[in-house]
Amino acid sequence: MKKLMIIFLLLTTACVPTKIVDELMLIHATGFDYIDEKNMRATISVPVYHQGSGHSAGEQSVTSETITGVGHTAKDIRSEMDSKSPRLIENSKLAVVLFDHETANNGIIDTVDTFYRDPTVGQRVYLTVYEGQTRELLEQNLSLQPEISRYLTELIEQNIKNHELPKSNMHVFLYRYFQKGMDPFLPYLKKSDGQVQVDGLAIFKKDKMCTILSREDSFIFKMLVESFQEGTFEISLKDEEYATIMNLSTRAKYSLQKDSDSPKITINLFTKGYVNEYSGETLDQKKLDAINEILEEELTKKISTMIETFQELNVDPIGLGFQVKTRTRGWDEKEWTRQYPDVPVDVNVTTKITHGGVSE
Amino acid sequence: MTNPIPERNLISPFLVLFLINAMQVGVGVLGFPRYVAIDVDYDGWIAVILGGFLTSVAIWLIFIILRRGNGDIIEVHKKVYGKWLGGFLSFLILLYLLSLSLVVLRTYIEVVQIWVFAQLETWALSLVFCALAYYTIVKGFRVVTGICFISVILSFLTYVSLFGPLEFMEMRNLLPIVDHTPIEFLKATKTMVLSYLGVKMLLIYYPFIKQPEKALKWAVGGNVLTMIMYLSVSLVAFIYFSPDQLQRTIWPLLSMWQIIEMPFLERFEFIAIPVWSIVVLPNICLGLWSTSRGFRLLFSFNQHQTLIVLLIIVFCLSSMLQTRASIDLLNTVVSETGFYLTYVYLPILWLIQTIRLKGRST
């Protein structure tokens, strides 16, 4: 019996072609550029490992190389790329997918769907919109981190964790795309002085980009869509004074009033933080109270304006529709789409400034 | 009983918990959240509980029927319908049990082909499984039970894996609760019951339980354990996916595993899918064991030779099914059959058995 098992094992080990890491081209980043209505150009970035020389022998440095292809479907482009590549191209290490401005304006769901369909691609892939040609970006070797996809991943990761970007990856994009009463968003990147910079959020209507939020606005937007702990926010006070609020933790609560036939939404935003930087002279309790008041006012104003803009554009990235849907029995999507641009939204901001730092 | 089973081949009543649970949790758990959500969206978890309850009732019914008949289903059929009709019905049930093995085997291979090895030939993996099943079954029912035990322990890995997707949860997805009509709930419960169907092997292995009277609570316990797993998986799937996204995801559990990332392991599903082979193995083994045992009792065949013939049949059929559509069709046909067998045929059998017994005693 044992002999039989061994024979079976030997017989079945070689049934699948092997893939050896050294013999593959592992795509780390892909960029899509718009050419015309039918065609797009894809650029893939693969890492190149250099054997170190001289004093650091054995140590490897990594840069990246690109291959481009033009076609009207991802498959099409892929076969062109295959013909240019010395080794087999593999998707399994893909970390970043970039779309140029034009592609994002024309809809990206078909491309995203190919990645979602492919089981070798993880769900944590970062999808981003880049202001310029993604090909140019991917062809660069930036000084801070020569391997471009690594650079972009770390950039986005860092900004999600500490700054104005809300949680974002392929799963979040698709979740929002398919969720009723909600529209997706993606990080928007731009180039600045040989570096890449997060420049806010690209807001999508279904799968087409329709507006871009500035960095400050995307921070406020982040307050509305998720709770977080470590934000930083700068406000200008009167007399050319500035204060920076640190460790800002926020929580947004939505409620719905349905007395008449049209719903009314109230957003209650609670924030808490301490003043870390202040350009004025003394920072006493009175001043803190004043800062608190201005912060509340400013946030309320900005949130209301942002929501008005969204309603004018008829996009709902905050997910107000979703909030209404989960509070309504027998929610009617069509009815809501009709109501959305005119739905009254009340914004109440409560901020609490705990202290003014360690010096007084 | 015609020839009582020797003491050394019997199993303790509490092991029934593992037999029931191992048979229910298989490839189904990878995909069921999508199906429950078709009719009632994210009220599906209620259907999961209702389905678990209905299955407990079915287990209780099976115990009643078998206790009265004092033996397995073949014995009961013989007593109730006589040799020929009873034998024919038993034969149909055996065919169904065999098809269960086939469905599980082929569906699992499909998962491997799509997620891990795209170029893997169906027959290759099928051959490995058949060899493994042969190796297990030939050593008797106690070894099959042992495999079930290991499989249940390994399936607990699912609970650990469910913490990953929670990073992206949205609890509001579950609201508003109970936003559907009773008819929709009935439909969803029927769909859900299909995922619990593994209990019917009990019809064959019942005489192998040492004190069958004591086993009922363990059998129900195994079923409750399955229900807890289904409930956890479906709830996490519901708060992780948006409804339309879930409908586009063939294996929600596997897609949820894709989000798990560990410093030493970039892709969790590459570990979890091979581990799952041990979780599905008892499904294949129990099905084949029950069928071969049944054929032995029915036609006095040699169980060992029957097993080899059955393995060849399963191997050939699994290699012949190639497309997603055909696998889906097979799944639907087998689970529908299982549904009517459990919730229509068994109550009828119970009724006829009651009438016969009454008639005999008066």
XYZ file of C-alpha atoms in Angstrom:
722
model
C 0.000 0.000 0.000
C 2.746 2.431 0.969
C 4.608 1.628 -2.234
C 1.461 2.375 -4.172
C 1.124 5.755 -2.474
C 4.702 6.661 -3.264
C 4.173 5.809 -6.896
C 1.072 7.991 -6.940
C 2.940 10.864 -5.402
C 5.773 10.583 -7.888
C 3.345 10.383 -10.776
C 1.487 13.515 -9.831
C 4.259 15.890 -8.791
C 5.126 17.127 -12.246
C 1.663 17.888 -13.466
C 1.856 21.673 -13.227
C 4.477 23.756 -15.015
C 6.775 25.307 -12.462
C 7.285 29.039 -12.174
C 10.624 30.066 -10.749
C 10.758 33.546 -9.268
C 14.096 34.380 -10.901
C 12.731 33.559 -14.297
C 9.669 35.781 -14.129
C 8.964 39.435 -14.726
C 6.983 40.374 -11.649
C 4.874 43.445 -12.338
C 4.926 45.821 -9.392
C 3.050 48.718 -10.937
C 0.873 49.270 -13.990
C -0.124 52.585 -15.498
C -2.868 53.287 -18.032
C -2.768 56.260 -20.382
C -5.546 57.470 -22.612
C -4.805 57.575 -26.335
C -8.191 57.815 -27.963
C -11.666 56.429 -27.418
C -10.707 52.907 -28.357
C -7.068 52.598 -27.424
C -5.066 52.950 -24.299
C -1.432 52.501 -23.497
C -0.351 50.414 -20.565
C 3.029 50.695 -18.927
C 4.239 48.070 -16.525
C 7.036 48.550 -14.091
C 9.203 45.591 -13.092
C 11.980 45.750 -10.520
C 15.568 45.148 -11.596
C 17.965 43.846 -8.993
C 21.569 45.023 -9.250
C 24.365 43.166 -7.610
C 26.205 45.621 -5.356
C 29.818 46.410 -6.157
C 32.904 47.602 -4.255
C 32.556 48.009 -0.514
C 28.990 46.837 -0.321
C 29.496 43.667 -2.316
C 26.587 41.294 -2.090
C 24.142 44.003 -1.181
C 21.506 44.543 -3.801
C 20.052 47.757 -5.033
C 16.731 47.832 -6.818
C 15.615 50.058 -9.641
C 12.781 49.552 -12.045
C 12.342 49.118 -15.769
C 9.239 49.545 -17.869
C 7.569 47.847 -20.794
C 4.726 49.495 -22.681
C 1.988 48.224 -24.920
C -0.887 49.798 -26.809
C -4.259 48.212 -27.477
C -7.970 48.400 -26.852
C -8.313 45.708 -24.200
C -6.044 44.662 -21.379
C -5.576 41.257 -23.074
C -4.519 42.921 -26.287
C -1.937 45.028 -24.542
C -0.722 42.057 -22.603
C 0.123 40.080 -25.710
C 2.038 43.018 -27.109
C 3.985 43.293 -23.882
C 4.686 39.576 -23.872
C 6.281 39.987 -27.262
C 8.607 42.618 -25.813
C 9.530 40.791 -22.659
C 12.447 38.363 -22.329
C 10.753 36.551 -19.472
C 7.209 35.535 -18.508
C 5.160 38.436 -17.119
C 3.375 37.768 -13.829
C 0.700 39.833 -12.077
C 0.943 38.339 -8.602
C 3.099 41.055 -7.009
C 1.099 43.951 -8.398
C 0.886 46.735 -5.810
C -0.123 49.927 -7.607
C -2.350 50.646 -10.590
C -2.247 54.193 -11.973
C -4.721 55.874 -14.290
C -4.014 59.122 -16.021
C -6.500 61.963 -15.750
C -8.063 61.280 -19.162
C -8.559 57.540 -18.554
C -10.164 58.281 -15.192
C -12.545 60.722 -16.871
C -13.567 58.057 -19.362
C -14.324 55.293 -16.889
C -12.080 52.652 -15.385
C -14.373 49.816 -14.338
C -13.476 47.512 -17.249
C -9.806 47.692 -16.330
C -10.441 47.310 -12.605
C -12.682 44.341 -13.342
C -9.851 42.508 -15.140
C -7.758 42.838 -12.005
C -10.622 41.767 -9.740
C -11.229 38.707 -11.908
C -7.599 37.658 -11.728
C -7.152 35.591 -8.564
C -3.403 36.225 -8.523
C -3.975 39.928 -7.893
C -4.514 40.823 -4.236
C -7.371 42.966 -2.962
C -5.021 45.480 -1.378
C -3.745 46.810 -4.691
C -3.747 50.607 -4.595
C -5.662 52.235 -7.426
C -4.712 55.865 -8.019
C -5.225 58.668 -10.471
C -2.141 60.558 -11.654
C -2.390 64.024 -13.140
C 0.083 63.464 -16.006
C 1.230 60.607 -18.210
C 1.684 57.519 -16.075
C 4.310 56.273 -18.485
C 6.587 59.189 -17.665
C 6.094 58.622 -13.964
C 6.859 54.924 -14.133
C 9.945 55.484 -16.250
C 11.487 57.660 -13.581
C 13.951 56.612 -10.952
C 13.231 58.930 -8.071
C 16.028 59.669 -5.644
C 14.163 58.903 -2.405
C 13.299 55.363 -3.421
C 14.570 54.248 -6.820
C 12.016 51.469 -7.138
C 8.952 53.419 -8.260
C 6.172 51.064 -7.182
C 7.678 50.759 -3.714
C 7.827 54.540 -3.557
C 4.189 54.930 -4.548
C 2.961 52.215 -2.185
C 4.780 53.730 0.758
C 3.579 57.207 -0.174
C -0.064 56.190 -0.261
C 0.193 53.955 2.788
C 1.779 56.709 4.832
C -0.827 59.251 3.789
C -3.686 56.896 4.618
C -2.244 56.177 8.018
C -1.292 59.692 9.096
C -2.826 62.208 6.783
C -5.722 63.209 4.640
C -6.326 60.058 2.575
C -9.243 57.850 3.613
C -8.703 54.082 3.475
C -8.452 53.131 -0.153
C -7.572 50.072 -2.207
C -9.156 47.907 -4.870
C -11.589 46.337 -2.414
C -12.741 49.711 -1.095
C -13.153 51.046 -4.625
C -15.274 48.092 -5.725
C -17.216 48.067 -2.473
C -18.186 51.686 -3.051
C -18.743 51.217 -6.772
C -21.235 48.413 -6.185
C -22.813 49.838 -3.028
C -26.153 51.553 -3.556
C -26.238 55.202 -2.543
C -22.485 55.591 -2.559
C -19.815 56.624 -5.069
C -16.127 55.686 -5.065
C -13.011 57.808 -4.700
C -9.303 57.286 -5.344
C -6.141 59.096 -4.247
C -5.043 61.769 -6.703
C -1.302 62.137 -7.245
C 0.686 64.862 -8.922
C 4.303 65.504 -9.655
C 6.190 68.235 -7.871
C 9.902 68.964 -8.228
C 11.097 65.472 -8.973
C 8.876 63.973 -6.292
C 5.376 62.618 -6.331
C 2.830 64.250 -4.072
C -0.628 63.292 -2.874
C -2.797 66.099 -4.139
C -6.158 65.143 -2.741
C -8.940 62.832 -3.770
C -10.434 62.028 -7.140
C -14.190 61.673 -6.735
C -15.930 59.305 -9.109
C -19.479 59.185 -10.343
C -19.912 55.454 -10.904
C -16.565 54.766 -12.599
C -15.932 58.160 -14.174
C -13.931 60.816 -12.377
C -15.972 63.978 -11.959
C -14.180 66.210 -9.490
C -11.016 66.475 -7.433
C -10.896 67.467 -3.782
C -7.970 69.488 -2.516
C -5.814 68.074 0.254
C -7.557 70.091 2.933
C -10.976 69.097 1.638
C -10.016 65.454 1.502
C -9.091 65.642 5.169
C -12.529 67.007 5.957
C -13.996 64.347 3.687
C -12.089 61.693 5.613
C -13.718 62.927 8.832
C -17.101 62.204 7.290
C -16.413 58.695 6.027
C -14.303 57.095 8.748
C -13.340 57.466 12.387
C -9.667 58.018 12.994
C -7.277 59.122 15.676
C -4.291 60.990 14.366
C -5.179 63.884 12.153
C -3.570 67.298 11.910
C -5.547 70.370 10.960
C -4.489 73.965 10.569
C -6.872 76.884 11.002
C -6.329 80.573 10.515
C -7.572 82.839 13.286
C -8.104 86.541 13.012
C -5.109 88.932 13.033
C -2.923 86.664 10.892
C -2.634 84.070 13.612
C -2.517 80.365 12.955
C -3.064 77.334 15.132
C -2.428 73.684 14.401
C -4.619 71.078 16.019
C -2.847 67.775 16.611
C -4.008 64.272 17.358
C -7.406 65.184 16.056
C -9.743 62.259 16.587
C -13.077 62.349 14.853
C -16.336 60.473 14.696
C -19.298 61.282 12.457
C -22.852 60.268 13.306
C -25.659 60.454 10.803
C -29.338 60.706 11.580
C -32.394 60.927 9.435
C -35.677 62.767 9.891
C -38.575 61.517 7.832
C -41.518 63.662 8.878
C -42.351 64.846 5.374
C -42.042 62.835 2.156
C -38.530 64.105 1.545
C -35.865 62.941 4.020
C -33.691 65.328 5.985
C -30.206 64.326 7.052
C -28.317 65.564 10.081
C -24.583 65.006 10.415
C -23.163 65.258 13.911
C -19.393 65.408 13.861
C -17.430 65.065 17.077
C -13.761 65.933 17.102
C -11.177 66.122 19.829
C -7.575 67.307 19.767
C -5.007 69.616 21.262
C -3.286 72.748 19.999
C 0.261 71.983 19.077
C 1.350 75.069 17.237
C 0.161 78.583 17.705
C 1.589 81.680 16.098
C 0.182 84.196 18.614
C 1.698 85.166 21.910
C -0.176 83.664 24.835
C -2.296 80.537 24.716
C -4.596 80.583 27.725
C -7.955 78.928 28.256
C -9.750 81.905 26.785
C -7.739 81.635 23.601
C -8.349 77.884 23.474
C -12.082 78.479 23.709
C -11.828 80.996 20.901
C -9.887 78.545 18.748
C -12.464 75.914 19.528
C -15.268 78.153 18.356
C -13.528 79.110 15.142
C -12.710 75.477 14.436
C -16.340 74.481 14.865
C -17.516 77.290 12.625
C -14.974 76.624 9.947
C -15.589 72.884 9.837
C -19.351 73.384 9.674
C -18.990 75.859 6.840
C -16.572 73.713 4.858
C -18.570 70.531 5.241
C -21.778 72.257 4.152
C -20.086 73.737 1.096
C -18.565 70.386 0.198
C -21.911 68.624 0.404
C -23.540 71.338 -1.697
C -20.890 70.849 -4.352
C -21.500 67.102 -4.335
C -25.221 67.650 -4.657
C -24.717 70.003 -7.593
C -22.536 67.436 -9.319
C -24.997 64.720 -8.303
C -22.316 62.487 -6.800
C -22.506 60.925 -3.381
C -19.032 59.879 -2.227
C -19.950 60.412 1.431
C -22.622 57.776 1.093
C -25.603 59.828 2.249
C -27.801 57.542 0.165
C -26.381 54.546 1.987
C -27.123 56.202 5.331
C -30.703 56.796 4.235
C -31.016 53.304 2.772
C -29.987 51.582 5.995
C -32.503 53.656 7.928
C -35.441 53.166 5.595
C -37.568 50.088 5.063
C -38.208 49.368 1.414
C -35.704 51.991 0.203
C -36.258 53.039 -3.383
C -33.055 53.832 -5.244
C -34.712 55.718 -8.108
C -36.702 57.890 -5.736
C -33.515 58.714 -3.833
C -31.558 59.621 -6.992
C -34.312 62.092 -7.800
C -34.315 63.563 -4.298
C -30.573 63.698 -3.679
C -29.656 67.090 -5.221
C -32.218 68.885 -3.040
C -32.021 66.907 0.176
C -31.451 69.262 3.127
C -28.355 68.343 5.129
C -27.768 69.784 8.593
C -24.215 69.835 9.867
C -23.413 70.080 13.579
C -19.780 70.064 14.597
C -18.755 69.654 18.214
C -15.058 70.067 18.856
C -13.190 69.719 22.092
C -9.711 71.099 22.523
C -8.196 69.307 25.455
C -5.064 71.327 26.147
C -2.499 73.607 24.597
C 0.629 71.521 24.810
C 3.167 71.312 27.612
C 4.114 74.975 27.861
C 1.863 77.812 28.872
C -29.773 -6.735 12.278
C -28.659 -9.609 10.174
C -24.998 -9.580 11.074
C -24.148 -7.344 14.016
C -21.107 -5.132 13.651
C -18.203 -6.207 15.863
C -17.618 -4.090 18.945
C -14.148 -2.974 17.815
C -15.587 -1.246 14.744
C -18.064 0.886 16.678
C -17.545 4.537 17.551
C -18.405 6.521 20.694
C -21.595 8.576 20.480
C -19.798 11.924 20.871
C -17.815 11.325 17.666
C -21.073 11.779 15.766
C -20.552 15.483 16.389
C -17.468 15.387 14.175
C -19.076 13.139 11.578
C -21.996 15.523 11.167
C -19.935 18.709 11.258
C -17.223 17.429 8.911
C -19.795 16.336 6.379
C -21.606 19.695 6.430
C -18.572 21.962 6.284
C -16.885 21.456 2.969
C -16.653 23.386 -0.255
C -20.078 24.889 0.407
C -18.793 27.261 3.056
C -16.520 28.921 0.482
C -19.461 30.128 -1.573
C -22.788 30.028 0.275
C -23.081 33.712 1.435
C -23.748 34.753 -2.131
C -26.625 32.293 -2.521
C -28.374 33.187 0.756
C -28.208 36.854 -0.183
C -29.960 36.365 -3.538
C -33.470 36.454 -2.075
C -33.163 38.361 1.183
C -29.996 40.414 0.695
C -28.317 40.914 4.034
C -31.111 39.455 6.093
C -29.490 36.206 5.020
C -28.116 35.468 8.452
C -31.675 34.908 9.658
C -32.061 32.279 6.960
C -28.824 30.698 8.208
C -30.360 30.289 11.669
C -33.682 29.021 10.289
C -31.820 26.542 8.083
C -29.834 25.274 11.059
C -33.031 24.796 13.015
C -34.743 22.894 10.187
C -31.695 20.652 9.863
C -31.823 19.831 13.556
C -35.408 18.751 13.022
C -34.291 16.557 10.114
C -31.607 14.927 12.280
C -34.200 14.202 14.945
C -36.482 12.663 12.311
C -33.668 10.460 10.995
C -32.937 9.253 14.528
C -36.595 8.378 15.083
C -36.876 6.458 11.835
C -33.653 4.553 12.394
C -34.296 3.814 16.056
C -37.661 2.241 15.204
C -36.126 0.283 12.390
C -33.180 -0.681 14.571
C -30.665 -0.420 11.774
C -29.670 1.609 8.759
C -31.878 2.918 5.968
C -31.510 -0.271 3.959
C -32.894 -2.287 6.855
C -35.726 0.204 7.324
C -36.591 0.164 3.621
C -36.656 -3.626 3.626
C -39.008 -3.715 6.617
C -41.290 -0.997 5.315
C -41.510 -1.738 1.590
C -40.342 -5.309 1.326
C -37.286 -6.657 -0.460
C -37.697 -5.341 -4.007
C -39.203 -1.885 -3.665
C -37.173 -1.238 -0.530
C -34.008 -2.369 -2.249
C -34.705 -0.124 -5.237
C -35.258 2.943 -3.049
C -32.099 2.175 -1.098
C -30.237 1.950 -4.386
C -31.435 5.444 -5.353
C -30.315 6.846 -2.015
C -26.904 5.237 -2.462
C -26.573 6.840 -5.892
C -27.322 10.173 -4.270
C -24.676 9.646 -1.590
C -22.142 8.756 -4.268
C -22.976 11.880 -6.235
C -22.272 13.929 -3.114
C -18.688 12.677 -3.175
C -18.425 13.536 -6.835
C -19.784 17.067 -6.359
C -17.442 17.875 -3.510
C -14.416 16.457 -5.294
C -15.064 18.254 -8.558
C -15.946 21.576 -6.926
C -12.810 21.528 -4.825
C -10.666 20.756 -7.857
C -12.289 23.676 -9.624
C -11.292 25.963 -6.768
C -7.699 24.739 -6.976
C -7.658 25.210 -10.734
C -8.955 28.752 -10.569
C -7.071 29.980 -7.537
C -3.804 28.092 -7.357
C -2.800 26.013 -10.363
C -4.445 27.226 -13.533
C -2.870 24.521 -15.682
C -3.556 21.611 -13.381
C -5.357 18.740 -15.116
C -8.524 17.648 -13.358
C -7.605 13.980 -13.500
C -4.302 14.526 -11.718
C -5.778 15.974 -8.560
C -8.753 13.655 -8.806
C -6.368 10.706 -8.863
C -4.610 11.928 -5.733
C -7.905 12.346 -3.910
C -9.197 8.953 -5.012
C -5.984 7.328 -3.817
C -6.232 9.142 -0.510
C -9.893 8.191 -0.134
C -9.102 4.568 -0.917
C -6.307 4.552 1.642
C -8.645 5.913 4.300
C -11.760 3.896 3.586
C -9.985 0.575 3.297
C -8.975 0.847 6.944
C -12.604 0.966 7.987
C -15.135 3.329 9.435
C -13.120 4.276 12.502
C -10.356 5.744 10.341
C -12.931 7.690 8.332
C -14.205 9.082 11.633
C -10.651 10.036 12.534
C -10.290 12.009 9.308
C -13.535 13.776 10.147
C -12.095 14.756 13.506
C -8.961 16.276 11.942
C -11.056 18.038 9.331
C -13.262 19.681 11.948
C -10.240 20.909 13.899
C -8.656 22.325 10.729
C -11.877 24.017 9.667
C -11.609 26.163 12.809
C -8.899 27.986 10.883
C -11.799 29.814 9.224
C -12.613 31.635 12.452
C -9.082 32.982 12.696
C -9.121 34.080 9.065
C -12.322 36.076 9.582
C -10.499 38.715 11.608
C -8.672 39.929 8.491
C -11.666 41.313 6.573
C -12.973 43.058 9.705
C -10.549 45.898 8.962
C -12.927 47.002 6.208
C -16.238 46.254 7.882
C -19.364 48.373 7.642
C -21.887 47.257 10.225
C -24.632 49.389 8.710
C -24.780 46.922 5.820
C -26.961 44.668 7.961
C -29.601 47.357 8.447
C -32.541 47.560 8.222
C -33.108 44.144 9.780
C -35.999 42.035 8.445
C -36.786 44.099 5.365
C -38.263 41.225 3.344
C -41.455 39.261 2.948
C -41.965 35.824 4.556
C -41.990 34.240 1.075
C -38.513 35.608 0.378
C -37.338 34.274 3.717
C -38.745 30.849 2.866
C -36.868 30.830 -0.425
C -33.634 31.867 1.251
C -34.070 29.264 3.973
C -34.537 26.592 1.338
C -31.324 27.740 -0.352
C -29.550 27.698 2.971
C -30.772 24.247 3.945
C -28.808 22.921 0.960
C -25.588 23.904 2.712
C -26.520 21.790 5.725
C -27.383 18.643 3.793
C -24.435 16.512 4.887
C -26.450 14.813 7.611
C -27.837 12.043 5.432
C -24.776 9.820 5.745
C -26.255 9.143 9.169
C -28.730 6.881 7.376
C -25.893 4.457 6.708
C -23.481 4.783 9.629
C -26.148 4.784 12.334
C -25.530 1.125 13.337
C -21.860 1.940 13.888
C -22.663 4.185 16.846
C -22.162 2.385 20.134
C -25.192 3.717 22.019
C -27.258 5.390 19.319
C -29.784 6.807 21.804
C -27.063 8.991 23.292
C -25.852 10.204 19.913
C -28.810 12.445 19.093
C -27.601 15.323 21.244
C -24.118 15.073 19.758
C -25.507 15.032 16.236
C -27.540 18.153 16.936
C -24.454 19.639 18.592
C -22.437 19.066 15.416
C -25.170 20.756 13.451
C -25.205 23.742 15.805
C -21.424 23.997 15.406
C -21.922 24.170 11.633
C -24.569 26.808 12.113
C -22.190 28.945 14.187
C -19.563 28.701 11.463
C -22.035 29.584 8.695
C -23.369 32.446 10.773
C -19.891 33.897 11.346
C -18.853 33.522 7.715
C -22.047 35.031 6.349
C -22.085 37.938 8.802
C -18.492 38.833 8.019
C -19.146 38.510 4.281
C -22.178 40.790 4.603
C -20.343 43.559 6.424
C -17.314 43.262 4.139
C -18.930 43.231 0.682
C -21.585 45.541 -0.662
C -24.636 43.564 -1.904
C -23.956 43.863 -5.647
C -20.276 43.178 -5.099
C -21.136 39.976 -3.253
C -23.324 38.831 -6.145
C -20.301 39.126 -8.440
C -18.041 37.143 -6.147
C -18.214 33.407 -6.714
C -16.323 32.402 -3.568
C -16.807 35.141 -0.980
C -14.725 33.375 1.667
C -11.761 33.022 -0.689
C -12.067 36.636 -1.803
C -12.095 37.695 1.831
C -8.923 35.688 2.398
C -7.311 37.782 -0.337
C -7.305 40.839 1.899
C -5.310 39.107 4.625
C -1.686 40.128 4.491
C 0.974 39.075 6.934
C 4.586 40.190 7.030
C 5.809 36.661 6.356
C 2.976 35.623 4.082
C 1.659 37.866 1.380
C -1.177 35.658 0.206
C -3.124 33.775 2.821
C -5.313 31.835 0.404
C -2.349 29.885 -0.954
C -2.003 28.314 2.482
C -5.702 28.053 3.205
C -6.737 26.311 -0.030
C -4.382 23.329 0.423
C -5.450 23.072 4.064
C -9.005 22.958 2.784
C -8.174 19.714 0.966
C -8.158 18.012 4.365
C -11.440 19.703 5.226
C -13.129 18.324 2.093
C -11.518 14.889 2.271
C -14.018 13.441 4.802
C -16.876 14.515 2.520
C -15.439 12.405 -0.242
C -14.515 9.528 2.070
C -17.854 9.358 3.876
C -19.793 9.426 0.622
C -17.750 6.618 -0.869
C -17.696 4.614 2.325
C -21.474 4.862 2.737
C -22.097 3.824 -0.844
C -19.732 0.883 -0.746
C -21.165 -0.241 2.589
C -24.665 0.117 1.174
C -23.872 -1.955 -1.906
C -22.418 -4.649 0.283
C -25.573 -4.868 2.362
C -27.867 -4.583 -0.628
C -26.241 -6.944 -3.091
C -23.838 -8.820 -0.810
C -20.923 -7.486 -2.869
C -17.409 -7.488 -1.545
C -17.007 -4.008 -0.055
C -13.347 -3.695 -1.055
C -13.995 -4.481 -4.720
C -17.091 -2.284 -4.774
C -15.040 0.572 -3.423
C -12.500 0.248 -6.234
C -15.248 0.235 -8.847
C -16.878 3.296 -7.236
C -13.554 5.134 -7.110
C -13.036 4.500 -10.811
C -16.542 5.799 -11.553
C -15.989 8.949 -9.473
C -12.569 9.454 -11.018
C -13.878 9.171 -14.583
C -16.916 11.373 -14.006
C -14.929 14.081 -12.235
C -12.429 14.189 -15.091
C -15.219 14.498 -17.622
C -16.805 17.592 -16.084
C -14.839 20.507 -17.457
C -16.726 23.791 -17.440
C -18.005 26.004 -14.646
C -21.539 25.674 -16.041
C -21.536 21.876 -15.883
C -20.132 21.883 -12.354
C -22.779 24.392 -11.335
C -25.500 22.250 -12.877
C -24.243 19.181 -11.035
C -24.224 21.126 -7.789
C -27.772 22.339 -8.316
C -29.153 18.935 -9.272
C -27.508 17.146 -6.358
C -28.527 19.698 -3.753
C -32.109 19.861 -5.027
C -32.308 16.068 -4.830
C -30.907 16.229 -1.320
C -33.479 18.797 -0.308
C -36.455 16.761 -1.476
C -34.947 13.597 -0.048
C -34.614 15.140 3.402
C -37.707 17.305 3.645
C -40.200 15.429 1.490
C -39.185 11.803 1.319
C -38.070 11.285 4.935
C -41.311 12.616 6.462
C -43.263 10.344 4.098
C -41.108 7.410 5.119
C -41.719 8.265 8.750
C -45.470 8.355 8.138
C -45.568 5.015 6.333
C -43.367 3.496 9.012
C -45.777 4.717 11.709
C -48.762 3.251 9.900
C -47.003 -0.088 9.393
C -45.963 -0.297 13.059
C -49.494 0.552 14.229
C -50.923 -2.054 11.921
C -48.559 -4.689 13.231
C -49.253 -4.025 16.923
C -53.047 -4.130 16.648
